[in-house]
Coordinates of C-alpha atoms in Angstrom, one line a residue:
M1 CA -156.6 94.5 62.6
T2 CA -157.2 98.1 62.1
A3 CA -155.3 100.7 64.0
P4 CA -157.1 102.1 67.1
F5 CA -159.8 104.4 65.9
I6 CA -160.9 107.4 68.1
A7 CA -164.1 109.0 66.7
D8 CA -165.3 112.5 67.5
A9 CA -168.2 112.3 69.9
E10 CA -170.3 114.8 67.9
T11 CA -169.8 112.6 64.7
L12 CA -171.0 109.6 66.7
A13 CA -174.0 111.4 68.0
K14 CA -175.0 112.5 64.3
A15 CA -174.5 109.0 63.3
Q16 CA -177.0 107.7 65.8
P17 CA -179.4 105.5 63.9
S18 CA -183.1 106.3 63.7
R19 CA -184.0 102.7 65.0
P20 CA -182.3 100.8 67.8
R21 CA -179.3 98.8 66.6
P22 CA -179.2 95.0 67.1
T23 CA -178.6 93.6 70.7
L24 CA -174.8 93.7 71.5
R25 CA -173.2 90.9 73.3
V26 CA -170.4 92.4 75.4
L27 CA -167.6 90.8 77.5
T28 CA -165.6 92.5 80.2
C29 CA -162.4 90.8 80.8
G30 CA -158.8 91.4 82.0
S31 CA -156.7 90.6 84.9
V32 CA -158.0 90.2 88.5
D33 CA -158.7 93.6 90.3
D34 CA -158.5 95.6 87.2
G35 CA -162.1 97.0 87.8
K36 CA -164.4 95.0 85.5
S37 CA -167.3 94.6 88.0
T38 CA -166.9 98.2 89.1
L39 CA -167.2 99.3 85.5
V40 CA -170.4 97.2 85.0
G41 CA -171.9 98.6 88.1
R42 CA -171.1 102.1 87.3
L43 CA -172.7 101.8 83.8
L44 CA -175.9 100.4 85.3
Y45 CA -175.9 103.1 88.0
E46 CA -175.3 106.1 85.6
R47 CA -178.1 104.9 83.2
Q48 CA -180.4 104.7 86.2
L49 CA -181.0 101.0 85.7
I50 CA -180.7 100.1 89.3
F51 CA -184.0 99.9 91.3
D52 CA -184.4 101.8 94.6
D53 CA -184.3 98.6 96.7
Q54 CA -181.3 97.4 94.7
L55 CA -179.5 100.6 95.4
A56 CA -180.3 100.5 99.1
A57 CA -179.0 96.9 99.3
L58 CA -175.9 98.0 97.4
R59 CA -175.3 100.8 99.9
S60 CA -175.7 98.4 102.8
D61 CA -173.4 95.7 101.2
S62 CA -170.8 98.3 100.4
L63 CA -170.5 99.2 104.2
R64 CA -170.3 95.4 105.0
H65 CA -168.1 94.0 102.1
G66 CA -166.9 97.1 100.1
T67 CA -163.4 98.5 99.9
L68 CA -164.3 102.1 99.5
G69 CA -165.3 103.0 103.0
E70 CA -168.7 104.8 102.9
E71 CA -168.8 105.1 99.2
I72 CA -170.8 102.8 97.0
D73 CA -168.6 99.9 95.8
F74 CA -170.2 99.2 92.4
A75 CA -168.4 95.8 92.0
L76 CA -170.7 94.3 94.5
L77 CA -173.7 94.7 92.1
V78 CA -172.5 92.0 89.9
D79 CA -170.2 90.0 92.3
G80 CA -173.2 88.1 93.5
L81 CA -171.6 85.0 95.0
E82 CA -170.8 85.3 98.7
A83 CA -167.3 84.0 98.0
E84 CA -166.7 86.7 95.4
R85 CA -167.8 89.5 97.9
E86 CA -165.6 88.1 100.6
Q87 CA -162.5 87.9 98.4
G88 CA -163.2 90.9 96.2
I89 CA -162.9 88.9 93.0
T90 CA -165.2 87.6 90.4
I91 CA -165.4 83.8 90.2
D92 CA -168.3 83.0 87.9
V93 CA -169.5 84.9 84.7
A94 CA -172.2 87.4 85.7
Y95 CA -174.6 88.2 82.9
R96 CA -176.6 91.4 82.9
Y97 CA -179.2 92.7 80.4
F98 CA -179.7 96.4 80.1
S99 CA -180.8 98.9 77.3
T100 CA -180.5 102.6 76.3
P101 CA -182.7 104.4 73.8
A102 CA -180.0 103.5 71.1
R103 CA -179.4 99.9 71.8
S104 CA -179.9 96.8 74.1
F105 CA -176.9 94.9 75.6
I106 CA -176.2 91.6 77.1
L107 CA -173.1 91.9 79.2
A108 CA -171.0 89.1 80.6
D109 CA -168.6 90.0 83.4
A110 CA -165.8 87.5 83.3
P111 CA -163.5 86.6 86.2
G112 CA -159.9 87.9 86.0
H113 CA -158.3 85.3 88.2
E114 CA -156.1 82.9 86.4
Q115 CA -157.7 80.0 88.2
Y116 CA -161.1 80.8 86.4
T117 CA -159.8 81.3 82.9
R118 CA -162.3 78.6 81.7
N119 CA -165.2 80.9 82.9
M120 CA -163.7 83.8 80.8
A121 CA -163.5 81.5 77.8
T122 CA -167.2 80.6 78.1
G123 CA -168.2 84.3 78.2
A124 CA -166.0 85.1 75.2
S125 CA -167.5 82.2 73.1
N126 CA -170.8 84.2 72.8
A127 CA -169.5 87.8 72.7
E128 CA -169.3 90.0 69.7
L129 CA -167.1 92.8 71.5
A130 CA -164.9 92.5 74.4
I131 CA -164.0 95.4 76.9
L132 CA -160.5 94.5 78.1
L133 CA -159.6 96.4 81.2
V134 CA -156.1 97.4 82.2
D135 CA -155.1 98.9 85.5
A136 CA -153.3 102.1 84.5
R137 CA -150.8 101.6 87.4
K138 CA -149.9 98.0 86.4
G139 CA -150.1 98.0 82.6
L140 CA -150.4 94.9 80.6
L141 CA -150.1 91.7 82.6
T142 CA -149.8 88.1 81.6
Q143 CA -153.5 87.6 82.3
T144 CA -154.4 90.6 80.2
R145 CA -152.5 89.1 77.3
R146 CA -154.0 85.7 77.9
H147 CA -157.5 87.1 77.9
A148 CA -156.8 89.0 74.7
T149 CA -155.6 85.9 73.0
I150 CA -158.5 83.8 74.1
A151 CA -161.0 86.4 73.0
S152 CA -159.3 86.5 69.5
L153 CA -159.3 82.7 69.3
L154 CA -162.9 82.5 70.3
G155 CA -164.1 84.8 67.5
V156 CA -164.3 88.2 69.2
R157 CA -163.3 90.6 66.5
H158 CA -163.9 94.0 68.1
I159 CA -162.2 95.1 71.4
V160 CA -162.2 98.1 73.5
L161 CA -159.0 98.6 75.5
A162 CA -160.3 100.4 78.6
V163 CA -157.4 101.8 80.6
N164 CA -159.0 102.0 84.0
K165 CA -158.0 103.7 87.3
M166 CA -156.6 106.8 85.5
D167 CA -157.5 108.7 88.6
L168 CA -154.8 107.0 90.4
V169 CA -152.1 108.1 87.9
D170 CA -153.3 111.7 87.9
Y171 CA -155.0 111.2 84.5
D172 CA -151.5 111.2 82.9
E173 CA -151.9 111.0 79.0
A174 CA -148.3 109.5 78.7
V175 CA -149.3 106.6 80.9
F176 CA -152.3 106.0 78.6
E177 CA -150.4 106.2 75.4
R178 CA -147.7 103.9 76.7
I179 CA -150.2 101.2 77.5
V180 CA -151.9 101.7 74.2
G181 CA -148.7 101.3 72.4
E182 CA -147.9 98.0 74.2
F183 CA -151.3 96.7 73.4
E184 CA -150.9 97.5 69.7
S185 CA -147.9 95.2 69.7
V186 CA -149.9 92.5 71.3
A187 CA -152.9 92.9 69.0
A188 CA -150.8 92.9 65.8
S189 CA -150.7 89.2 65.9
L190 CA -154.4 88.6 66.8
A191 CA -157.5 88.6 64.7
F192 CA -159.2 91.8 65.9
R193 CA -161.0 93.8 63.2
S194 CA -161.1 96.9 65.3
V195 CA -159.5 98.3 68.6
E196 CA -160.7 101.4 70.5
A197 CA -158.7 102.6 73.3
I198 CA -160.6 104.7 76.0
P199 CA -159.0 106.0 79.2
I200 CA -161.5 105.6 82.1
S201 CA -162.0 105.7 85.9
A202 CA -164.8 103.2 86.6
R203 CA -165.0 104.3 90.2
D204 CA -165.6 107.9 89.5
G205 CA -167.4 107.6 86.1
D206 CA -164.8 109.3 84.0
N207 CA -165.4 108.5 80.3
V208 CA -167.8 105.8 81.2
V209 CA -171.2 107.3 80.2
A210 CA -170.1 111.0 79.6
D211 CA -166.9 112.8 78.7
S212 CA -164.4 113.4 81.4
A213 CA -163.4 116.9 82.3
N214 CA -160.3 115.5 84.0
M215 CA -158.9 114.3 80.6
P216 CA -159.3 117.2 78.2
W217 CA -156.6 115.7 76.0
R218 CA -159.0 112.9 75.1
D219 CA -160.9 113.6 72.0
G220 CA -163.3 110.7 71.5
P221 CA -166.5 109.1 72.6
S222 CA -167.2 107.8 76.1
L223 CA -167.4 104.0 76.6
L224 CA -171.2 103.9 76.4
T225 CA -171.4 106.2 73.3
Y226 CA -169.0 103.9 71.5
L227 CA -170.8 100.8 72.5
E228 CA -174.1 102.2 71.3
N229 CA -172.6 102.8 67.9
A230 CA -170.3 99.8 67.5
D231 CA -170.9 98.0 64.1
V232 CA -170.4 94.4 64.8
E233 CA -173.2 93.0 62.6
T234 CA -172.7 89.6 61.3
D235 CA -174.1 87.7 58.3
G236 CA -175.3 84.8 60.5
G237 CA -178.7 84.5 58.6
D238 CA -177.0 84.6 55.3
A239 CA -174.3 82.1 56.1
P240 CA -174.7 78.5 55.0
L241 CA -177.3 76.4 56.7
R242 CA -176.1 74.5 59.8
L243 CA -178.7 72.7 61.9
P244 CA -177.0 70.3 64.5
V245 CA -179.5 67.6 65.5
Q246 CA -179.8 67.7 69.3
W247 CA -182.8 65.4 69.6
V248 CA -184.6 62.8 67.5
N249 CA -188.3 62.7 68.5
R250 CA -190.1 59.5 67.6
R251 CA -193.4 60.2 69.4
S252 CA -195.1 57.5 67.1
D253 CA -194.4 55.2 64.2
A254 CA -195.8 57.9 61.9
F255 CA -193.7 60.8 63.2
R256 CA -189.9 61.4 63.3
G257 CA -188.8 64.9 64.0
F258 CA -185.2 66.2 64.2
A259 CA -184.9 69.0 66.7
G260 CA -182.1 71.6 67.2
A261 CA -181.1 75.2 67.2
I262 CA -180.2 76.7 63.8
A263 CA -176.5 77.6 64.1
S264 CA -176.4 79.6 60.9
G265 CA -178.3 80.2 57.7
R266 CA -182.0 79.6 56.9
L267 CA -184.3 76.9 55.7
Q268 CA -187.9 76.5 54.4
V269 CA -190.4 73.9 53.7
G270 CA -189.5 72.2 50.4
D271 CA -185.8 72.9 50.8
E272 CA -183.5 70.0 49.7
I273 CA -181.1 69.2 52.6
V274 CA -178.3 66.7 53.4
A275 CA -177.5 64.8 56.5
A276 CA -173.7 65.6 56.5
A277 CA -172.5 62.4 58.1
S278 CA -174.2 60.0 55.7
G279 CA -174.6 62.3 52.6
R280 CA -178.2 61.2 52.2
K281 CA -180.5 63.8 50.7
T282 CA -184.2 64.6 51.3
T283 CA -186.4 67.7 51.5
I284 CA -187.9 69.5 54.4
A285 CA -191.6 68.4 54.9
R286 CA -192.5 70.4 58.0
I287 CA -190.9 73.0 60.2
V288 CA -192.4 72.7 63.8
A289 CA -191.8 75.4 66.4
M290 CA -193.4 76.1 69.8
G291 CA -196.3 78.1 68.3
G292 CA -197.0 75.7 65.5
D293 CA -195.7 75.0 62.0
L294 CA -193.6 77.5 60.2
F295 CA -192.9 78.0 56.5
S296 CA -189.2 79.1 57.1
A297 CA -186.8 79.6 59.9
A298 CA -183.4 81.2 60.4
A299 CA -180.6 81.3 62.9
P300 CA -180.8 81.3 65.9
D301 CA -184.4 79.7 65.9
S302 CA -184.9 76.4 67.7
V303 CA -187.0 74.1 65.5
M304 CA -188.0 70.5 64.8
V305 CA -188.0 69.5 61.1
T306 CA -189.5 66.5 59.4
F307 CA -188.3 64.9 56.2
A308 CA -190.0 63.8 53.1
D309 CA -188.0 60.6 53.0
E310 CA -186.6 58.2 55.7
I311 CA -182.9 58.9 55.8
D312 CA -180.1 58.0 58.3
A313 CA -179.8 61.0 60.7
S314 CA -179.3 61.0 64.5
R315 CA -178.2 63.2 67.4
G316 CA -174.9 64.9 66.5
D317 CA -175.5 65.0 62.8
V318 CA -175.6 68.3 61.0
L319 CA -178.3 69.1 58.4
C320 CA -177.1 71.5 55.6
H321 CA -177.9 72.4 52.0
P322 CA -176.4 70.1 49.3
T323 CA -174.4 72.9 47.7
N324 CA -172.5 74.0 50.9
R325 CA -171.7 71.3 53.3
P326 CA -169.4 71.2 56.4
N327 CA -166.3 69.1 56.6
V328 CA -166.7 65.5 57.6
A329 CA -163.5 63.9 59.0
D330 CA -162.1 62.0 61.9
Q331 CA -158.9 64.2 62.1
F332 CA -158.5 67.9 62.3
A333 CA -156.1 70.7 63.6
A334 CA -157.5 72.8 66.5
H335 CA -156.5 75.3 69.1
L336 CA -156.9 74.0 72.6
I337 CA -157.3 76.1 75.7
W338 CA -156.4 73.7 78.4
M339 CA -158.6 73.9 81.5
S340 CA -157.6 71.1 83.7
D341 CA -155.2 70.7 86.6
E342 CA -154.1 67.3 85.0
S343 CA -151.9 68.1 82.1
L344 CA -152.7 67.0 78.5
L345 CA -151.2 63.7 77.5
P346 CA -151.2 63.1 73.7
G347 CA -152.6 59.7 72.9
R348 CA -154.9 59.7 76.0
S349 CA -158.6 59.1 75.2
Y350 CA -160.9 62.0 76.1
L351 CA -164.6 62.4 75.6
M352 CA -165.4 65.0 73.1
K353 CA -168.6 66.9 72.8
I354 CA -169.2 68.5 69.5
N355 CA -172.5 69.6 67.9
G356 CA -174.6 67.6 70.3
R357 CA -172.6 64.4 69.8
S358 CA -170.3 62.6 72.3
L359 CA -167.5 60.4 71.3
A360 CA -163.9 59.3 72.1
A361 CA -161.2 61.6 70.9
S362 CA -157.4 62.1 71.4
V363 CA -154.7 64.6 70.8
T364 CA -152.3 62.9 68.4
D365 CA -149.7 65.7 68.2
I366 CA -149.1 69.1 69.8
K367 CA -147.7 71.3 67.0
H368 CA -146.8 74.1 69.3
K369 CA -148.0 76.0 72.4
L370 CA -148.2 79.8 72.5
D371 CA -146.5 82.0 75.0
V372 CA -149.2 84.6 75.7
D373 CA -146.5 87.1 76.9
T374 CA -144.5 87.2 73.7
G375 CA -146.8 85.6 71.2
A376 CA -143.9 83.1 70.4
K377 CA -144.7 79.5 69.5
S378 CA -142.6 76.7 71.1
A379 CA -142.5 73.0 70.9
A380 CA -144.4 71.1 73.6
K381 CA -145.1 67.6 74.6
T382 CA -148.0 68.5 77.0
L383 CA -150.2 71.4 77.8
S384 CA -150.8 72.6 81.6
L385 CA -153.6 74.5 83.0
N386 CA -154.5 77.7 81.1
E387 CA -151.9 77.0 78.4
I388 CA -152.9 77.4 74.7
G389 CA -151.8 75.0 72.1
F390 CA -152.3 74.1 68.4
C391 CA -152.9 70.4 68.1
N392 CA -153.9 67.6 65.8
V393 CA -157.0 65.8 67.1
A394 CA -158.3 62.4 66.0
T395 CA -161.9 61.2 66.8
A396 CA -163.2 57.6 67.1
A397 CA -165.6 58.3 64.2
P398 CA -166.0 61.1 61.5
V399 CA -167.7 64.1 62.7
A400 CA -169.3 67.1 60.8
F401 CA -167.7 70.5 61.5
D402 CA -166.7 73.9 60.0
S403 CA -163.7 75.9 60.8
Y404 CA -164.3 78.2 63.8
D405 CA -163.7 81.3 61.8
E406 CA -166.6 80.2 59.5
N407 CA -169.0 79.1 62.2
R408 CA -168.5 79.6 65.9
T409 CA -171.0 76.9 66.7
T410 CA -170.1 74.0 64.5
G411 CA -166.4 74.7 64.9
A412 CA -166.2 74.5 68.7
F413 CA -165.9 71.5 70.9
I414 CA -165.0 70.5 74.5
L415 CA -162.8 67.7 75.8
I416 CA -164.0 65.9 79.0
D417 CA -161.7 63.8 81.2
R418 CA -163.2 60.3 81.1
F419 CA -162.2 59.6 84.7
S420 CA -163.2 62.7 86.6
N421 CA -165.9 64.0 84.1
A422 CA -164.4 67.4 84.4
T423 CA -164.1 69.7 81.4
A424 CA -160.4 69.5 80.3
A425 CA -160.3 71.8 77.2
A426 CA -162.1 74.1 75.0
G427 CA -161.4 73.5 71.4
I428 CA -161.4 75.7 68.2
I429 CA -161.2 73.9 65.0
A430 CA -158.9 75.4 62.4
F431 CA -159.0 73.0 59.4
P432 CA -159.5 69.2 58.6
L433 CA -156.5 67.2 58.1
R434 CA -156.9 66.1 54.6
R435 CA -154.2 63.4 54.7
A436 CA -156.7 60.9 55.7
T437 CA -159.4 61.4 53.1
N438 CA -158.1 58.7 50.8
I439 CA -157.7 56.0 53.4
H440 CA -160.7 53.7 53.9
L441 CA -161.3 50.5 55.9
Q442 CA -160.9 47.5 53.6
E443 CA -163.7 45.0 53.9
Q444 CA -162.4 41.6 54.7
S445 CA -164.0 38.3 53.6
V446 CA -162.9 36.4 56.6
S447 CA -164.3 37.7 59.9
K448 CA -163.0 37.7 63.5
A449 CA -165.9 35.2 64.4
T450 CA -164.7 32.8 61.7
R451 CA -161.1 32.9 63.0
A452 CA -162.3 32.3 66.5
R453 CA -164.5 29.4 65.4
L454 CA -161.6 27.8 63.7
K455 CA -159.6 28.1 66.9
H456 CA -162.4 26.9 69.1
Q457 CA -162.1 29.7 71.5
T458 CA -163.3 33.1 72.4
P459 CA -160.8 35.8 71.5
A460 CA -160.0 38.3 74.3
V461 CA -157.4 40.4 75.9
L462 CA -156.1 39.3 79.4
W463 CA -154.7 42.5 80.8
F464 CA -152.3 42.0 83.7
T465 CA -151.7 45.3 85.6
G466 CA -149.8 46.0 88.8
L467 CA -146.6 47.5 90.3
S468 CA -143.2 46.4 89.1
G469 CA -142.4 43.3 91.0
A470 CA -145.9 42.3 91.6
G471 CA -145.5 39.2 89.4
K472 CA -147.3 40.2 86.2
S473 CA -145.0 38.6 83.7
T474 CA -144.5 35.4 85.8
I475 CA -148.2 34.8 86.2
A476 CA -149.0 35.7 82.5
N477 CA -146.3 33.2 81.4
L478 CA -147.8 30.5 83.4
V479 CA -151.3 31.3 82.2
E480 CA -150.2 31.2 78.6
S481 CA -148.5 27.8 79.3
K482 CA -151.6 26.3 80.7
L483 CA -153.7 27.8 77.8
V484 CA -151.3 26.2 75.3
E485 CA -151.8 22.8 77.1
R486 CA -155.5 23.2 76.4
H487 CA -154.7 23.8 72.7
A488 CA -155.5 27.5 72.9
H489 CA -154.0 30.0 70.4
T490 CA -152.3 32.8 72.3
L491 CA -149.9 35.7 72.0
M492 CA -148.1 37.4 74.9
L493 CA -147.2 41.1 75.0
D494 CA -144.7 42.0 77.7
G495 CA -143.8 45.5 78.8
D496 CA -140.0 44.9 78.6
N497 CA -140.2 43.0 75.3
V498 CA -142.2 45.6 73.3
R499 CA -139.8 48.3 74.3
H500 CA -137.0 46.4 72.5
G501 CA -138.7 46.8 69.3
L502 CA -142.2 48.4 68.6
N503 CA -141.8 51.0 71.5
K504 CA -138.1 51.4 71.6
D505 CA -138.4 55.1 70.8
L506 CA -140.4 55.8 74.0
G507 CA -139.2 56.7 77.5
F508 CA -141.1 56.7 80.8
T509 CA -142.5 60.1 81.1
E510 CA -146.3 60.2 81.5
A511 CA -146.8 61.1 77.8
D512 CA -144.5 58.3 76.8
R513 CA -146.3 55.7 79.0
V514 CA -149.6 56.8 77.5
E515 CA -148.3 56.3 73.9
N516 CA -146.8 53.0 75.0
I517 CA -150.1 51.7 76.1
R518 CA -151.9 53.2 73.1
R519 CA -149.7 51.2 70.7
V520 CA -149.9 48.1 72.7
G521 CA -153.6 48.4 72.7
E522 CA -153.7 48.7 68.9
V523 CA -151.6 45.6 68.5
A524 CA -153.8 43.7 71.0
K525 CA -156.9 44.7 69.0
L526 CA -155.4 43.3 65.8
M527 CA -154.5 40.0 67.6
V528 CA -158.1 39.7 68.9
D529 CA -159.4 40.2 65.4
A530 CA -157.1 37.3 64.4
G531 CA -159.1 35.3 66.9
L532 CA -156.2 35.0 69.5
I533 CA -156.2 35.1 73.3
V534 CA -153.8 38.0 73.9
L535 CA -151.9 38.2 77.3
C536 CA -150.6 41.8 78.1
A537 CA -148.4 42.1 81.1
F538 CA -147.8 46.0 81.6
I539 CA -147.6 48.1 84.7
S540 CA -150.1 50.5 82.8
P541 CA -150.3 53.0 85.8
F542 CA -153.2 55.1 84.5
R543 CA -156.8 54.1 84.6
A544 CA -157.5 56.3 81.6
E545 CA -155.2 54.2 79.3
R546 CA -156.6 50.8 80.6
R547 CA -160.0 52.1 79.9
M548 CA -158.9 53.3 76.4
V549 CA -157.8 49.7 75.6
R550 CA -161.1 48.2 77.0
T551 CA -163.0 50.6 74.8
L552 CA -160.8 49.7 71.8
V553 CA -161.2 46.0 71.9
G554 CA -164.7 45.9 73.3
E555 CA -166.2 45.4 76.9
Q556 CA -166.7 41.7 76.5
E557 CA -163.2 41.1 75.2
F558 CA -161.2 42.9 77.8
I559 CA -160.4 41.1 81.1
E560 CA -158.5 43.2 83.6
I561 CA -156.5 41.2 86.1
F562 CA -155.1 43.2 88.8
I563 CA -152.0 41.6 90.5
D564 CA -152.0 43.3 93.8
A565 CA -148.9 43.4 96.0
P566 CA -148.0 46.0 98.6
L567 CA -145.2 48.4 97.5
D568 CA -143.1 47.3 100.4
V569 CA -143.3 43.6 99.1
C570 CA -142.4 44.8 95.5
K571 CA -139.5 46.7 96.9
E572 CA -138.3 43.8 98.7
R573 CA -138.5 41.4 95.7
D574 CA -137.1 44.0 93.3
P575 CA -136.2 41.2 90.8
K576 CA -134.5 43.6 88.4
G577 CA -132.9 46.0 90.9
L578 CA -135.1 48.8 89.6
Y579 CA -136.5 50.0 92.9
K580 CA -133.1 50.3 94.4
R581 CA -131.9 52.5 91.4
A582 CA -135.0 54.6 91.5
L583 CA -134.7 55.3 95.2
A584 CA -131.1 56.3 94.5
G585 CA -132.3 58.8 91.9
E586 CA -130.8 56.9 89.0
I587 CA -134.2 56.2 87.3
K588 CA -136.7 59.0 87.0
N589 CA -140.5 58.6 86.6
F590 CA -140.5 55.1 88.2
T591 CA -144.0 53.8 89.2
G592 CA -144.2 53.6 93.0
V593 CA -141.3 55.9 93.7
D594 CA -141.8 59.2 91.8
Q595 CA -144.8 58.3 89.6
P596 CA -148.3 57.2 91.0
Y597 CA -149.9 54.0 90.2
E598 CA -153.8 54.1 89.8
A599 CA -155.1 50.8 91.0
P600 CA -158.2 49.4 89.1
E601 CA -161.4 50.2 90.7
F602 CA -163.5 47.3 89.2
P603 CA -161.2 44.7 87.7
E604 CA -162.6 41.4 86.5
L605 CA -160.0 39.7 88.8
K606 CA -158.1 40.9 91.6
V607 CA -155.4 38.4 93.1
S608 CA -152.9 38.9 95.8
S609 CA -149.5 37.7 94.8
A610 CA -148.3 38.5 98.3
E611 CA -150.5 35.8 99.7
R612 CA -150.8 33.2 97.0
S613 CA -148.3 31.5 94.7
A614 CA -148.0 32.4 91.1
E615 CA -149.1 28.8 90.2
A616 CA -152.3 29.0 92.3
I617 CA -153.2 32.4 90.8
A618 CA -152.6 31.0 87.2
D619 CA -155.0 28.1 88.0
Q620 CA -157.6 30.7 89.3
I621 CA -157.4 32.6 86.0
I622 CA -157.8 29.5 83.9
A623 CA -160.9 28.6 86.1
Y624 CA -162.3 32.0 85.4
L625 CA -161.9 31.6 81.7
E626 CA -163.4 28.2 81.6
A627 CA -166.3 29.3 83.8
N628 CA -167.0 32.1 81.3
G629 CA -167.0 29.7 78.3
M630 CA -163.9 31.2 76.7
L631 CA -162.1 27.9 76.1
G632 CA -163.2 25.0 74.0
V633 CA -165.9 26.9 71.9

């Protein structure tokens, strides 16, 4: 990061280019009520970019919703949502396009409230320069530091520190210098290439478009002058070719086109290219665009290409030149900005979307989380809403990617909660984990089908879930005995038993419970591959982990059996005395007492152990297996 640079206004004016500079993507960010929307509105007003009818509506809205009496409240120009106007805060990201004789701008006004940090991250992901506003009365706040950190992580390399509301501190230079000094300490650990500090009053227009007479001690450009001359040009067109495939068009047997937006680089007809996942090479036969065929194309064009040869490429693959390929791996390190009210649980299966592809992924380890106030890194077992962590991530299959520093498109991903379908995190890839590159699946000559045929049965996982005391282990034991009587080959995994060996290092926190079921799922999969019928008796309180095991072994090989018993009945039975101890506070994180149980929504079997005997339930399960042809194959 360079030290803050304050250029002379006359020097900047002389440096004005003879032709307009490239469009600048700008983000306004900072803590709530620091004046972001007011600044945007003032910019548009001063440049006479508000139509008369818009101005009339703004005056009317200012009287109805504004906070400045009869004066124009410029914040209302971009706070378009009714909820925003009523609360006086920005909720969504408001985009505005405007231009001056020197330059065109796409400006994203991001919300400052902590609850909407995810919206700020969305705006930062496309920005080249950020205007970070600070209320001169309050100085740097936690959310100010968080926004600076997120902007840096998401590739914003140029920042304007706009110290706003200088009119409310009597335009005191000492206040401005103190805030600038504090921000220099914050920015020292971030990846900004340039920082420009400008004292402003967005409400009154001081140093926004023209120099302010109220701050004669300021020797530098106004905000708009600086933005018009900011040099943030990138080498996107000269970067390595990256074309993520978003759609495969097979409109006929004779045509197969691969469509997507070029993330970086350029290509032309006749170029040799590689599908990163398979490593297969071919050449570009055609480049098809909306207006017809092209000879060449470059980022950020959206095109469809056809190949000279039939090669294996599909949605989510990345096309590149053979001499400069992306990483292809199933493990990598990444920064995560956690956006969900539900905390991150390492080992839990999430849905990852990356480069047009969707697949299962999990966080295998949290290396550290970041304290945005101090910049310190600390150990963590989970991430909560708006926390930032550096993690190891594993995907269900290898994916093509670059580090985010090299390519903001192919180095980014999101994680989605598989139960709620809500976005859980934004991910920024740092580097692949090379430790797995020499590990390959060993092809085996004896298949699962062969092992099952020798045993005359259909291998499967019978997953018994329910509250403690519902009767899972008792019923599973009876089922296994009845299966053995029918000469079935079985294995039983019980919650207590595996904690004496395989999982003896795990406790009962949510994170440990997730890891417990993940390990059991992996063992169950190996046993199914051996051709066995595996009986698993586990409370397994979370739907996400039960779904993860189902996905791991396969839909047709997973039978979820919900042993349903009311909590009061389980407490009354209390065969191990655990409820009594939990209610007395001797056991923490006990399901049904101080930890929730998520009942299955669509189990293959639901039985009531409060209404029927264990023997009758076991017979019902055996009948189900026989009816579905799983015995005596």
